């Protein structure tokens, strides 16, 4: 008698089981190879094993009423990725590439945030730091569930997108991101967001250390830091941690794969 199988887990990291058998072969998704030009090499990669991480495109970093603007930072550069992301993300979704939004969103009690981390964002202790209300609208700085930690309205999110709160510059530190990516079977990661030289780079470096293949999407990333920080980021990604491309090259690769 053939017993029906049921699926446990998330494809492709899933088993099929019944009363007698556990099939742990984990059938893979059909390959979706594309050819992508980068600034150093031409890549042949599998979109079925790819994901895009969009980091910190949130109000506190990108909105003129957010926390960065409150402390005197010109957030105009941080808004530059909005348009190219709006062009790229729908095409990646159509190709089945998961979109993962990684926003800085602390616990309300800040119990997992050290004094040293709090000092970075409030060096005198008398300013508006982590968890404090913004004078303009009362939103609590970098707090999960607040306006401050929400993705800017100009970027469309869809229900199928994945959201991860982070608590440090790296999206991997003390978060479920690595487990999520391994369940998705993602080995190639596209990186976008702000600030390129801080949270984006820290997350990309950790991804490289964990064995992921890393591709920084240049026009979908930006920084409010000085220009030399941006140039150093591009240099270090290409020299040590992965590859650099732009959204148009990805769109071209997607188009050619459909021909």
GROMACS .gro file of C-alpha atoms in nm, residues 30-228:
model
  199
   30UNK     CA    1   1.471   2.413  -1.128
   31UNK     CA    2   1.787   2.608  -1.215
   32UNK     CA    3   1.753   2.961  -1.357
   33UNK     CA    4   2.102   3.042  -1.488
   34UNK     CA    5   2.174   3.397  -1.601
   35UNK     CA    6   2.486   3.579  -1.716
   36UNK     CA    7   2.554   3.898  -1.518
   37UNK     CA    8   2.822   4.156  -1.593
   38UNK     CA    9   3.004   4.304  -1.293
   39UNK     CA   10   3.288   4.553  -1.264
   40UNK     CA   11   3.549   4.279  -1.233
   41UNK     CA   12   3.413   3.958  -1.389
   42UNK     CA   13   3.122   3.811  -1.579
   43UNK     CA   14   2.918   3.592  -1.347
   44UNK     CA   15   2.713   3.288  -1.432
   45UNK     CA   16   2.469   3.258  -1.142
   46UNK     CA   17   2.149   3.073  -1.059
   47UNK     CA   18   1.851   3.298  -0.980
   48UNK     CA   19   1.683   2.999  -0.814
   49UNK     CA   20   1.954   3.027  -0.548
   50UNK     CA   21   1.953   3.406  -0.519
   51UNK     CA   22   1.793   3.664  -0.289
   52UNK     CA   23   1.817   4.041  -0.255
   53UNK     CA   24   1.872   4.204   0.084
   54UNK     CA   25   1.742   4.562   0.108
   55UNK     CA   26   1.900   4.714   0.415
   56UNK     CA   27   1.777   5.009   0.623
   57UNK     CA   28   1.569   5.187   0.359
   58UNK     CA   29   1.362   5.312   0.651
   59UNK     CA   30   1.229   5.642   0.773
   60UNK     CA   31   1.493   5.704   1.038
   61UNK     CA   32   1.766   5.691   0.774
   62UNK     CA   33   1.594   5.810   0.456
   63UNK     CA   34   1.308   6.044   0.551
   64UNK     CA   35   1.354   6.419   0.609
   65UNK     CA   36   1.161   6.379   0.937
   66UNK     CA   37   1.367   6.079   1.052
   67UNK     CA   38   1.642   6.045   1.307
   68UNK     CA   39   1.941   6.106   1.079
   69UNK     CA   40   1.788   6.429   0.953
   70UNK     CA   41   1.711   6.528   1.313
   71UNK     CA   42   2.079   6.508   1.408
   72UNK     CA   43   2.176   6.720   1.109
   73UNK     CA   44   2.259   6.465   0.839
   74UNK     CA   45   2.159   6.542   0.480
   75UNK     CA   46   1.954   6.234   0.387
   76UNK     CA   47   1.932   6.324   0.017
   77UNK     CA   48   2.194   6.061  -0.079
   78UNK     CA   49   2.009   5.794   0.119
   79UNK     CA   50   1.703   5.847  -0.100
   80UNK     CA   51   1.888   5.786  -0.427
   81UNK     CA   52   1.833   5.406  -0.426
   82UNK     CA   53   1.453   5.446  -0.418
   83UNK     CA   54   1.398   5.483  -0.792
   84UNK     CA   55   1.633   5.206  -0.910
   85UNK     CA   56   1.495   4.972  -0.642
   86UNK     CA   57   1.140   5.038  -0.760
   87UNK     CA   58   1.252   4.942  -1.111
   88UNK     CA   59   1.446   4.634  -1.005
   89UNK     CA   60   1.245   4.467  -0.728
   90UNK     CA   61   0.930   4.387  -0.932
   91UNK     CA   62   1.144   4.217  -1.197
   92UNK     CA   63   1.329   4.013  -0.937
   93UNK     CA   64   1.000   3.910  -0.777
   94UNK     CA   65   0.868   3.801  -1.117
   95UNK     CA   66   1.181   3.587  -1.154
   96UNK     CA   67   1.111   3.424  -0.816
   97UNK     CA   68   1.397   3.595  -0.632
   98UNK     CA   69   1.304   3.658  -0.264
   99UNK     CA   70   1.308   4.020  -0.148
  100UNK     CA   71   1.424   4.052   0.213
  101UNK     CA   72   1.383   4.384   0.394
  102UNK     CA   73   1.632   4.419   0.678
  103UNK     CA   74   1.550   4.719   0.898
  104UNK     CA   75   1.703   4.836   1.221
  105UNK     CA   76   1.424   4.769   1.472
  106UNK     CA   77   1.523   4.738   1.838
  107UNK     CA   78   1.335   4.579   2.125
  108UNK     CA   79   1.134   4.839   2.319
  109UNK     CA   80   1.333   4.761   2.635
  110UNK     CA   81   1.673   4.773   2.456
  111UNK     CA   82   1.784   4.473   2.663
  112UNK     CA   83   2.001   4.336   2.383
  113UNK     CA   84   2.173   4.670   2.314
  114UNK     CA   85   2.502   4.741   2.490
  115UNK     CA   86   2.606   5.071   2.642
  116UNK     CA   87   2.875   5.098   2.375
  117UNK     CA   88   2.618   5.067   2.096
  118UNK     CA   89   2.397   5.327   2.260
  119UNK     CA   90   2.693   5.562   2.297
  120UNK     CA   91   2.749   5.559   1.919
  121UNK     CA   92   2.405   5.708   1.867
  122UNK     CA   93   2.392   5.936   2.172
  123UNK     CA   94   2.752   6.020   2.268
  124UNK     CA   95   2.666   6.275   2.535
  125UNK     CA   96   2.365   6.090   2.675
  126UNK     CA   97   2.165   6.412   2.644
  127UNK     CA   98   2.056   6.381   2.281
  128UNK     CA   99   1.791   6.182   2.097
  129UNK     CA  100   1.928   5.827   2.086
  130UNK     CA  101   1.804   5.471   2.050
  131UNK     CA  102   1.447   5.438   2.175
  132UNK     CA  103   1.397   5.809   2.236
  133UNK     CA  104   1.101   5.989   2.075
  134UNK     CA  105   1.169   6.209   1.775
  135UNK     CA  106   1.069   6.567   1.850
  136UNK     CA  107   0.895   6.602   1.512
  137UNK     CA  108   0.647   6.315   1.547
  138UNK     CA  109   0.716   6.117   1.866
  139UNK     CA  110   0.831   5.803   1.681
  140UNK     CA  111   1.086   5.611   1.886
  141UNK     CA  112   1.426   5.600   1.720
  142UNK     CA  113   1.506   5.267   1.550
  143UNK     CA  114   1.231   5.088   1.745
  144UNK     CA  115   1.062   4.781   1.594
  145UNK     CA  116   0.703   4.856   1.498
  146UNK     CA  117   0.749   5.233   1.499
  147UNK     CA  118   0.730   5.474   1.206
  148UNK     CA  119   1.103   5.526   1.255
  149UNK     CA  120   1.180   5.162   1.168
  150UNK     CA  121   0.931   5.133   0.879
  151UNK     CA  122   1.037   5.118   0.514
  152UNK     CA  123   0.986   5.454   0.342
  153UNK     CA  124   0.647   5.487   0.174
  154UNK     CA  125   0.802   5.533  -0.170
  155UNK     CA  126   0.922   5.171  -0.176
  156UNK     CA  127   0.652   4.914  -0.246
  157UNK     CA  128   0.642   4.600  -0.034
  158UNK     CA  129   0.429   4.297  -0.112
  159UNK     CA  130   0.299   4.026   0.123
  160UNK     CA  131   0.543   3.768  -0.014
  161UNK     CA  132   0.844   3.977   0.085
  162UNK     CA  133   1.038   3.875   0.396
  163UNK     CA  134   1.114   4.111   0.683
  164UNK     CA  135   1.394   4.083   0.939
  165UNK     CA  136   1.463   4.320   1.228
  166UNK     CA  137   1.828   4.379   1.304
  167UNK     CA  138   1.996   4.528   1.610
  168UNK     CA  139   2.349   4.599   1.495
  169UNK     CA  140   2.508   4.718   1.173
  170UNK     CA  141   2.517   4.357   1.050
  171UNK     CA  142   2.186   4.200   0.958
  172UNK     CA  143   2.324   3.861   1.062
  173UNK     CA  144   2.413   3.943   1.422
  174UNK     CA  145   2.156   3.803   1.667
  175UNK     CA  146   1.889   3.766   1.395
  176UNK     CA  147   1.727   3.475   1.204
  177UNK     CA  148   1.862   3.593   0.868
  178UNK     CA  149   2.110   3.309   0.817
  179UNK     CA  150   1.848   3.045   0.900
  180UNK     CA  151   1.599   3.207   0.662
  181UNK     CA  152   1.847   3.215   0.376
  182UNK     CA  153   1.947   2.853   0.431
  183UNK     CA  154   1.583   2.743   0.429
  184UNK     CA  155   1.532   2.936   0.104
  185UNK     CA  156   1.837   2.770  -0.047
  186UNK     CA  157   1.988   3.110  -0.124
  187UNK     CA  158   2.361   3.110  -0.185
  188UNK     CA  159   2.396   3.424  -0.401
  189UNK     CA  160   2.297   3.749  -0.231
  190UNK     CA  161   2.239   4.088  -0.390
  191UNK     CA  162   2.291   4.381  -0.151
  192UNK     CA  163   2.113   4.716  -0.157
  193UNK     CA  164   2.031   4.995   0.086
  194UNK     CA  165   2.204   5.235   0.323
  195UNK     CA  166   2.450   5.319   0.451
  196UNK     CA  167   2.670   5.135   0.204
  197UNK     CA  168   2.986   5.175   0.411
  198UNK     CA  169   2.822   5.079   0.740
  199UNK     CA  170   2.519   4.849   0.766
  200UNK     CA  171   2.528   4.728   0.405
  201UNK     CA  172   2.899   4.653   0.416
  202UNK     CA  173   2.884   4.494   0.762
  203UNK     CA  174   2.604   4.263   0.647
  204UNK     CA  175   2.787   4.183   0.322
  205UNK     CA  176   3.110   4.103   0.508
  206UNK     CA  177   2.930   3.868   0.746
  207UNK     CA  178   2.761   3.702   0.449
  208UNK     CA  179   3.100   3.650   0.288
  209UNK     CA  180   3.238   3.505   0.612
  210UNK     CA  181   2.942   3.265   0.625
  211UNK     CA  182   3.012   3.143   0.271
  212UNK     CA  183   2.752   3.332   0.067
  213UNK     CA  184   2.834   3.478  -0.275
  214UNK     CA  185   2.793   3.856  -0.248
  215UNK     CA  186   2.700   4.110  -0.515
  216UNK     CA  187   2.664   4.479  -0.427
  217UNK     CA  188   2.411   4.659  -0.648
  218UNK     CA  189   2.583   4.994  -0.687
  219UNK     CA  190   2.296   5.224  -0.784
  220UNK     CA  191   2.062   5.059  -0.533
  221UNK     CA  192   2.304   5.146  -0.252
  222UNK     CA  193   2.415   5.480  -0.111
  223UNK     CA  194   2.569   5.649   0.189
  224UNK     CA  195   2.546   5.977   0.375
  225UNK     CA  196   2.914   5.939   0.467
  226UNK     CA  197   3.195   6.124   0.286
  227UNK     CA  198   3.278   6.020  -0.070
  228UNK     CA  199   3.598   5.843   0.037
   0.00000   0.00000   0.00000
